[in-house]
Amino acid sequence: MYDALYNQITKSKVIVVKVGSSSLEDEQTMDINHDFLGRFTSSISGLLAADPEKRVIIVTSGAVGAGMCQLRLQKRPTKINELQALSAIGQGRLMHLYSKLFEAHGYEVGQVLLSQNIIDDQSAFENARRTLRTLIEDYNTIPIINENDAVAVEEIKCGDNDSLSAIVAVLIDADLLIVLSDVDGVYTSDPNVDPDATLMPVVEKISDDIGRAGRARGGLGTGGMVTKFEAARKAGANGIPTVLASSKRPGILEDILSGSFVGTVFKPASRLNTRKQWIACGKSKGELVIDDGAVKALLTGKNSLLPSGIVAVKGTFGRGDFVTVLDKNKKIIAQGKTMHSSAELMQIKGKNSSSFDVGVFGRAETIDRYDLVLLD
């Protein structure tokens, strides 16, 4: 039934692998799990050696935890400036370990620190894409990517490394996104409380009931199953399948890329053009709730979003900002670049263009179809 999907995975050449704090941290020492990192880098090196055409980009967590260990802290701070300082201390240590381990297998690494303001600027987005392409194609290196936590403020944060991994997958036009975590995949119900819960091999469409996937254990990480679903949604909207699997399983990367039945695969949609890839990666500044007619117009009619279909406006944003579009049940439908500010939309939402002065508000459309990416 899913032969074509599994075949697409096994033929992947450009692969983004995200590894989180739950995988990298050693629960006993509160240090980086050296045994895991050694196996992880050895596994990737083996895959690259077996297929010289393969390219792997790693999105890694662990900088704060590494900084905590360096300073012998037993409790994670809560103040932003302290967390950022720990990230600055730990990032160098983390990169040193990656570099040392990959060099033992004959591979060089390159550090790339990203923040959302780079993603939201189209020219910077394209420049980051060229840089990553140069790293993997011209210099045959392994990019190690993290968010630039040491200086990022809330307005320019990607949010978490699940989201960042999806952005990187779109940025590099990857064939596959693999998210390694402390869960085996998506279950029919919460496996922590339901002994009859079964693993779902494929998710064809992400539903609103994401709680059934189980819970992350916590620890030093900031993500959870919600962020993994959103990462899969973002990557999938750009035609990239996502595999969610357990980092604790030996040979997990080899199994995934050989087509073995492991983890959960999120089925993707069709590929987007370059501009829409950029729009899908932008950080939303607000939300537009639309009526059923507008939902149908977007999903089946492939139309622009007009003010007449908007029933609620949430957040504060200006013209040209990215916004999320939801239906009345709060289900995410799309993301787009708005041509009306939140203040303007409060005046014209629910109205036809014939009932307001289009010249004053700039455009009849709130989001032009060209600037809209469907995420449903």
Tab-separated table of C-alpha atoms in Angstrom:
chain	number	residue	atom	x	y	z
A	1	MET	CA	0.000	0.000	0.000
A	2	TYR	CA	2.850	2.354	0.815
A	3	ASP	CA	5.498	0.902	-1.464
A	4	ALA	CA	5.962	4.172	-3.354
A	5	LEU	CA	6.447	6.088	-0.102
A	6	TYR	CA	8.983	3.614	1.281
A	7	ASN	CA	10.746	3.561	-2.085
A	8	GLN	CA	11.002	7.360	-1.942
A	9	ILE	CA	12.642	7.079	1.488
A	10	THR	CA	15.181	4.450	0.473
A	11	LYS	CA	16.251	6.541	-2.528
A	12	SER	CA	16.793	9.700	-0.460
A	13	LYS	CA	20.112	11.414	-1.116
A	14	VAL	CA	19.858	14.625	0.914
A	15	ILE	CA	18.791	13.784	4.458
A	16	VAL	CA	18.240	16.014	7.481
A	17	VAL	CA	18.557	14.218	10.828
A	18	LYS	CA	17.370	15.929	13.988
A	19	VAL	CA	18.630	14.637	17.317
A	20	GLY	CA	17.210	16.042	20.524
A	21	SER	CA	18.325	16.560	24.089
A	22	SER	CA	16.517	13.414	25.249
A	23	SER	CA	18.859	11.425	23.004
A	24	LEU	CA	22.033	13.401	23.655
A	25	GLU	CA	21.860	13.762	27.419
A	26	ASP	CA	23.194	11.142	29.849
A	27	GLU	CA	20.650	10.859	32.645
A	28	GLN	CA	23.238	9.637	35.106
A	29	THR	CA	25.973	12.212	34.599
A	30	MET	CA	23.820	15.027	33.140
A	31	ASP	CA	26.561	15.283	30.515
A	32	ILE	CA	26.480	14.599	26.794
A	33	ASN	CA	25.897	10.899	26.185
A	34	HIS	CA	29.252	10.055	24.632
A	35	ASP	CA	28.260	6.459	23.867
A	36	PHE	CA	25.193	7.560	21.939
A	37	LEU	CA	27.014	10.324	20.092
A	38	GLY	CA	29.757	7.870	19.136
A	39	ARG	CA	27.219	5.400	17.705
A	40	PHE	CA	25.285	8.189	16.002
A	41	THR	CA	28.293	9.684	14.201
A	42	SER	CA	29.599	6.221	13.310
A	43	SER	CA	26.229	5.297	11.802
A	44	ILE	CA	26.093	8.444	9.663
A	45	SER	CA	29.708	7.968	8.554
A	46	GLY	CA	28.901	4.406	7.510
A	47	LEU	CA	25.926	5.526	5.448
A	48	LEU	CA	28.013	8.173	3.685
A	49	ALA	CA	30.815	5.716	2.988
A	50	ALA	CA	28.370	3.168	1.551
A	51	ASP	CA	26.803	5.729	-0.799
A	52	PRO	CA	29.091	8.649	-1.785
A	53	GLU	CA	26.110	10.460	-3.313
A	54	LYS	CA	24.377	10.756	0.061
A	55	ARG	CA	24.539	13.999	2.026
A	56	VAL	CA	23.522	14.337	5.680
A	57	ILE	CA	22.733	17.532	7.580
A	58	ILE	CA	22.414	17.291	11.367
A	59	VAL	CA	20.167	19.529	13.466
A	60	THR	CA	21.328	19.078	17.039
A	61	SER	CA	20.237	20.064	20.503
A	62	GLY	CA	22.371	19.724	23.607
A	63	ALA	CA	24.254	23.026	23.882
A	64	VAL	CA	22.582	24.129	27.127
A	65	GLY	CA	23.068	20.697	28.675
A	66	ALA	CA	26.727	20.690	27.652
A	67	GLY	CA	27.131	24.142	29.221
A	68	MET	CA	25.490	22.976	32.435
A	69	CYS	CA	27.920	20.063	32.673
A	70	GLN	CA	30.879	22.311	31.932
A	71	LEU	CA	29.941	24.527	34.890
A	72	ARG	CA	28.829	21.554	37.006
A	73	LEU	CA	25.275	22.849	37.390
A	74	GLN	CA	22.698	20.352	38.643
A	75	LYS	CA	19.573	22.390	37.899
A	76	ARG	CA	18.544	23.997	34.626
A	77	PRO	CA	18.218	27.804	35.018
A	78	THR	CA	15.003	29.541	34.041
A	79	LYS	CA	16.288	33.028	33.186
A	80	ILE	CA	16.789	33.675	29.472
A	81	ASN	CA	20.178	35.340	29.865
A	82	GLU	CA	21.488	32.393	31.905
A	83	LEU	CA	20.242	29.855	29.354
A	84	GLN	CA	21.799	31.866	26.542
A	85	ALA	CA	25.113	32.028	28.379
A	86	LEU	CA	25.057	28.271	28.944
A	87	SER	CA	24.320	27.767	25.251
A	88	ALA	CA	27.375	29.869	24.362
A	89	ILE	CA	29.549	27.773	26.684
A	90	GLY	CA	28.108	24.428	25.622
A	91	GLN	CA	27.936	25.002	21.861
A	92	GLY	CA	31.715	24.993	21.478
A	93	ARG	CA	32.045	21.832	23.538
A	94	LEU	CA	29.298	20.126	21.543
A	95	MET	CA	30.894	21.056	18.227
A	96	HIS	CA	34.302	19.854	19.439
A	97	LEU	CA	32.824	16.416	20.121
A	98	TYR	CA	31.065	16.241	16.743
A	99	SER	CA	34.235	17.356	14.965
A	100	LYS	CA	36.446	14.883	16.800
A	101	LEU	CA	34.116	11.930	16.223
A	102	PHE	CA	33.517	12.606	12.532
A	103	GLU	CA	37.203	13.288	11.865
A	104	ALA	CA	37.925	9.776	13.136
A	105	HIS	CA	35.885	8.535	10.165
A	106	GLY	CA	37.445	10.950	7.690
A	107	TYR	CA	34.697	13.570	7.562
A	108	GLU	CA	34.791	17.295	8.263
A	109	VAL	CA	31.951	19.236	9.874
A	110	GLY	CA	30.772	22.821	9.536
A	111	GLN	CA	28.868	24.723	12.213
A	112	VAL	CA	25.807	26.733	11.131
A	113	LEU	CA	23.803	28.766	13.664
A	114	LEU	CA	20.449	30.012	12.406
A	115	SER	CA	17.765	32.358	13.711
A	116	GLN	CA	14.293	33.164	12.442
A	117	ASN	CA	15.196	36.638	11.136
A	118	ILE	CA	17.463	34.929	8.594
A	119	ILE	CA	14.618	32.677	7.511
A	120	ASP	CA	12.057	35.495	7.263
A	121	ASP	CA	14.190	37.572	4.898
A	122	GLN	CA	13.952	36.074	1.425
A	123	SER	CA	17.430	37.110	0.297
A	124	ALA	CA	18.990	35.826	3.549
A	125	PHE	CA	16.990	32.607	3.134
A	126	GLU	CA	18.444	32.092	-0.330
A	127	ASN	CA	21.938	32.924	0.883
A	128	ALA	CA	21.652	30.357	3.691
A	129	ARG	CA	20.515	27.808	1.106
A	130	ARG	CA	23.570	28.526	-1.057
A	131	THR	CA	25.883	28.215	1.946
A	132	LEU	CA	24.450	24.840	2.955
A	133	ARG	CA	24.627	23.632	-0.634
A	134	THR	CA	28.278	24.653	-0.825
A	135	LEU	CA	29.031	22.789	2.401
A	136	ILE	CA	27.484	19.516	1.278
A	137	GLU	CA	28.161	19.621	-2.467
A	138	ASP	CA	31.440	21.465	-2.995
A	139	TYR	CA	33.241	20.668	0.258
A	140	ASN	CA	31.518	17.359	1.125
A	141	THR	CA	31.226	18.342	4.776
A	142	ILE	CA	28.539	17.538	7.336
A	143	PRO	CA	26.718	20.692	8.496
A	144	ILE	CA	25.932	20.681	12.218
A	145	ILE	CA	23.055	23.103	12.751
A	146	ASN	CA	21.621	24.639	15.887
A	147	GLU	CA	19.641	27.746	16.660
A	148	ASN	CA	21.735	30.770	17.557
A	149	ASP	CA	20.452	30.625	21.134
A	150	ALA	CA	23.209	32.748	22.640
A	151	VAL	CA	21.871	35.940	21.035
A	152	ALA	CA	18.356	35.091	19.852
A	153	VAL	CA	15.435	36.909	21.436
A	154	GLU	CA	11.847	35.699	21.251
A	155	GLU	CA	11.080	37.691	18.119
A	156	ILE	CA	13.821	35.949	16.106
A	157	LYS	CA	13.716	32.456	17.620
A	158	CYS	CA	12.728	29.535	15.412
A	159	GLY	CA	11.123	28.123	18.562
A	160	ASP	CA	12.591	24.641	18.996
A	161	ASN	CA	14.817	22.276	17.084
A	162	ASP	CA	11.916	20.213	15.744
A	163	SER	CA	10.718	23.325	13.935
A	164	LEU	CA	14.279	24.193	12.971
A	165	SER	CA	14.828	20.752	11.442
A	166	ALA	CA	11.792	21.201	9.198
A	167	ILE	CA	13.008	24.647	8.174
A	168	VAL	CA	16.445	23.245	7.347
A	169	ALA	CA	14.882	20.399	5.353
A	170	VAL	CA	12.958	22.933	3.273
A	171	LEU	CA	15.943	25.270	3.064
A	172	ILE	CA	18.224	22.575	1.654
A	173	ASP	CA	15.421	20.995	-0.448
A	174	ALA	CA	15.999	17.674	1.342
A	175	ASP	CA	14.609	14.333	0.237
A	176	LEU	CA	13.891	13.182	3.792
A	177	LEU	CA	13.615	14.479	7.369
A	178	ILE	CA	14.361	12.045	10.201
A	179	VAL	CA	13.426	13.129	13.730
A	180	LEU	CA	15.064	10.958	16.377
A	181	SER	CA	13.454	11.080	19.791
A	182	ASP	CA	12.734	9.004	22.887
A	183	VAL	CA	9.491	7.652	21.396
A	184	ASP	CA	9.089	4.944	18.772
A	185	GLY	CA	6.634	6.924	16.681
A	186	VAL	CA	2.944	7.819	16.648
A	187	TYR	CA	0.537	5.519	18.488
A	188	THR	CA	-3.211	4.987	18.172
A	189	SER	CA	-3.476	6.209	21.778
A	190	ASP	CA	-1.156	7.208	24.603
A	191	PRO	CA	1.071	4.141	25.192
A	192	ASN	CA	1.881	5.383	28.698
A	193	VAL	CA	-1.685	4.684	29.827
A	194	ASP	CA	-3.170	2.362	27.191
A	195	PRO	CA	-1.614	-1.140	26.930
A	196	ASP	CA	-3.513	-1.712	23.679
A	197	ALA	CA	-1.910	1.266	21.922
A	198	THR	CA	-0.315	0.278	18.607
A	199	LEU	CA	2.314	2.004	16.518
A	200	MET	CA	1.081	3.705	13.338
A	201	PRO	CA	3.464	2.985	10.446
A	202	VAL	CA	2.139	5.857	8.319
A	203	VAL	CA	0.270	9.085	9.055
A	204	GLU	CA	-1.398	10.236	5.859
A	205	LYS	CA	-2.899	13.380	7.306
A	206	ILE	CA	-2.142	15.099	10.606
A	207	SER	CA	-5.276	15.329	12.713
A	208	ASP	CA	-6.006	17.675	15.565
A	209	ASP	CA	-5.841	14.809	18.058
A	210	ILE	CA	-2.100	14.910	18.541
A	211	GLY	CA	-2.232	13.913	22.190
A	212	ARG	CA	-2.516	10.250	21.250
A	213	ALA	CA	1.118	10.212	20.176
A	214	GLY	CA	2.379	9.840	23.734
A	215	ARG	CA	4.465	12.145	25.855
A	216	ALA	CA	8.125	13.103	25.742
A	217	ARG	CA	9.970	12.382	28.975
A	218	GLY	CA	11.136	15.920	29.585
A	219	GLY	CA	14.670	16.427	30.848
A	220	LEU	CA	16.718	19.122	29.127
A	221	GLY	CA	14.627	19.356	25.968
A	222	THR	CA	12.119	22.028	25.012
A	223	GLY	CA	10.079	20.133	22.415
A	224	GLY	CA	7.401	17.474	22.594
A	225	MET	CA	5.058	15.572	20.325
A	226	VAL	CA	3.193	18.742	19.359
A	227	THR	CA	6.329	20.300	17.877
A	228	LYS	CA	7.156	17.067	16.027
A	229	PHE	CA	3.726	17.039	14.420
A	230	GLU	CA	4.154	20.649	13.367
A	231	ALA	CA	7.600	19.906	11.945
A	232	ALA	CA	6.158	17.008	9.942
A	233	ARG	CA	3.337	19.262	8.740
A	234	LYS	CA	5.773	21.940	7.564
A	235	ALA	CA	8.127	19.486	5.860
A	236	GLY	CA	5.222	17.573	4.343
A	237	ALA	CA	3.712	20.713	2.863
A	238	ASN	CA	6.999	21.065	0.973
A	239	GLY	CA	6.934	17.487	-0.357
A	240	ILE	CA	9.387	16.090	2.201
A	241	PRO	CA	8.467	12.903	4.114
A	242	THR	CA	9.246	12.860	7.824
A	243	VAL	CA	10.153	9.765	9.824
A	244	LEU	CA	9.728	9.854	13.611
A	245	ALA	CA	11.665	7.073	15.325
A	246	SER	CA	13.473	6.149	18.511
A	247	SER	CA	17.125	7.089	18.863
A	248	LYS	CA	17.520	4.251	21.371
A	249	ARG	CA	17.078	1.555	18.744
A	250	PRO	CA	20.451	0.293	17.425
A	251	GLY	CA	20.917	0.800	13.684
A	252	ILE	CA	17.843	3.000	13.416
A	253	LEU	CA	19.185	5.151	10.560
A	254	GLU	CA	20.283	2.108	8.565
A	255	ASP	CA	16.864	0.503	9.087
A	256	ILE	CA	14.981	3.598	7.942
A	257	LEU	CA	17.055	4.053	4.810
A	258	SER	CA	16.836	0.361	3.918
A	259	GLY	CA	13.048	0.505	4.003
A	260	SER	CA	12.603	-1.513	7.176
A	261	PHE	CA	9.350	-1.217	9.095
A	262	VAL	CA	10.378	1.188	11.870
A	263	GLY	CA	8.925	4.334	13.366
A	264	THR	CA	6.171	6.408	11.805
A	265	VAL	CA	6.315	8.005	8.368
A	266	PHE	CA	4.377	11.213	7.705
A	267	LYS	CA	3.234	11.192	4.101
A	268	PRO	CA	4.105	14.425	2.249
A	269	ALA	CA	2.268	16.543	-0.291
A	270	SER	CA	3.751	17.750	-3.581
A	271	ARG	CA	6.882	19.921	-3.769
A	272	LEU	CA	6.511	23.680	-3.628
A	273	ASN	CA	8.294	26.287	-5.678
A	274	THR	CA	11.132	28.270	-4.099
A	275	ARG	CA	9.033	31.251	-3.034
A	276	LYS	CA	6.401	29.107	-1.343
A	277	GLN	CA	9.104	27.113	0.417
A	278	TRP	CA	10.275	30.384	1.925
A	279	ILE	CA	6.741	31.369	2.947
A	280	ALA	CA	6.157	28.000	4.627
A	281	CYS	CA	9.272	28.535	6.768
A	282	GLY	CA	8.370	32.043	7.925
A	283	LYS	CA	7.512	32.701	11.564
A	284	SER	CA	3.840	33.477	12.008
A	285	LYS	CA	3.081	36.799	13.693
A	286	GLY	CA	-0.652	36.182	14.092
A	287	GLU	CA	-3.683	34.092	13.215
A	288	LEU	CA	-6.647	34.517	10.887
A	289	VAL	CA	-9.730	32.409	11.585
A	290	ILE	CA	-11.807	31.918	8.445
A	291	ASP	CA	-15.322	30.650	7.711
A	292	ASP	CA	-16.252	27.415	5.951
A	293	GLY	CA	-16.722	29.131	2.601
A	294	ALA	CA	-13.226	30.570	2.725
A	295	VAL	CA	-11.784	27.182	3.719
A	296	LYS	CA	-13.418	25.604	0.674
A	297	ALA	CA	-12.199	28.436	-1.558
A	298	LEU	CA	-8.614	27.898	-0.400
A	299	LEU	CA	-8.547	24.102	-0.397
A	300	THR	CA	-10.574	23.270	-3.482
A	301	GLY	CA	-10.932	26.512	-5.398
A	302	LYS	CA	-7.269	27.474	-4.990
A	303	ASN	CA	-8.334	31.077	-4.507
A	304	SER	CA	-6.839	34.023	-2.638
A	305	LEU	CA	-8.026	34.822	0.881
A	306	LEU	CA	-10.396	37.775	0.975
A	307	PRO	CA	-11.396	39.847	4.030
A	308	SER	CA	-14.992	38.670	3.609
A	309	GLY	CA	-14.018	35.148	4.702
A	310	ILE	CA	-12.201	36.218	7.867
A	311	VAL	CA	-14.169	35.911	11.113
A	312	ALA	CA	-11.439	36.611	13.703
A	313	VAL	CA	-7.995	38.215	13.868
A	314	LYS	CA	-5.475	37.291	16.570
A	315	GLY	CA	-2.114	38.890	17.292
A	316	THR	CA	-0.481	42.117	16.177
A	317	PHE	CA	1.151	42.182	12.746
A	318	GLY	CA	1.843	44.472	9.849
A	319	ARG	CA	1.596	44.318	6.082
A	320	GLY	CA	3.990	41.716	4.694
A	321	ASP	CA	4.163	39.624	7.875
A	322	PHE	CA	3.534	35.894	7.910
A	323	VAL	CA	0.261	34.712	9.469
A	324	THR	CA	-1.361	31.335	10.118
A	325	VAL	CA	-4.809	30.620	8.684
A	326	LEU	CA	-7.163	28.411	10.710
A	327	ASP	CA	-10.718	27.181	10.327
A	328	LYS	CA	-13.370	27.791	12.985
A	329	ASN	CA	-12.333	24.600	14.798
A	330	LYS	CA	-8.764	25.962	15.166
A	331	LYS	CA	-7.389	23.517	12.609
A	332	ILE	CA	-4.394	24.904	10.694
A	333	ILE	CA	-5.213	25.381	7.015
A	334	ALA	CA	-2.416	27.496	5.584
A	335	GLN	CA	0.307	30.057	6.127
A	336	GLY	CA	0.701	33.174	4.081
A	337	LYS	CA	2.058	36.668	3.684
A	338	THR	CA	-0.643	39.157	4.606
A	339	MET	CA	-1.226	42.333	2.633
A	340	HIS	CA	-3.309	43.833	5.458
A	341	SER	CA	-2.189	44.646	8.990
A	342	SER	CA	-4.049	43.328	12.023
A	343	ALA	CA	-5.411	46.839	12.670
A	344	GLU	CA	-6.713	47.068	9.096
A	345	LEU	CA	-8.288	43.622	9.252
A	346	MET	CA	-10.163	44.520	12.413
A	347	GLN	CA	-11.925	47.140	10.279
A	348	ILE	CA	-12.613	45.089	7.150
A	349	LYS	CA	-12.918	41.433	8.271
A	350	GLY	CA	-16.164	39.887	7.080
A	351	LYS	CA	-16.680	42.629	4.483
A	352	ASN	CA	-16.781	42.466	0.695
A	353	SER	CA	-14.353	44.699	-1.171
A	354	SER	CA	-17.290	46.704	-2.489
A	355	SER	CA	-18.021	47.899	1.060
A	356	PHE	CA	-14.596	49.418	1.803
A	357	ASP	CA	-12.143	51.669	-0.021
A	358	VAL	CA	-9.590	49.275	-1.550
A	359	GLY	CA	-7.263	52.183	-2.250
A	360	VAL	CA	-7.013	52.987	1.457
A	361	PHE	CA	-6.315	49.383	2.433
A	362	GLY	CA	-3.912	48.688	-0.431
A	363	ARG	CA	-5.320	45.429	-1.762
A	364	ALA	CA	-8.668	43.680	-2.113
A	365	GLU	CA	-7.020	40.366	-1.135
A	366	THR	CA	-5.652	39.791	2.351
A	367	ILE	CA	-3.421	36.942	1.142
A	368	ASP	CA	-2.801	36.498	-2.543
A	369	ARG	CA	-2.799	32.909	-3.730
A	370	TYR	CA	0.808	33.410	-4.821
A	371	ASP	CA	1.721	34.167	-1.191
A	372	LEU	CA	-0.248	31.293	0.364
A	373	VAL	CA	0.929	27.786	1.308
A	374	LEU	CA	-1.618	25.134	2.190
A	375	LEU	CA	-0.702	23.131	5.298
A	376	ASP	CA	-3.882	21.056	5.535
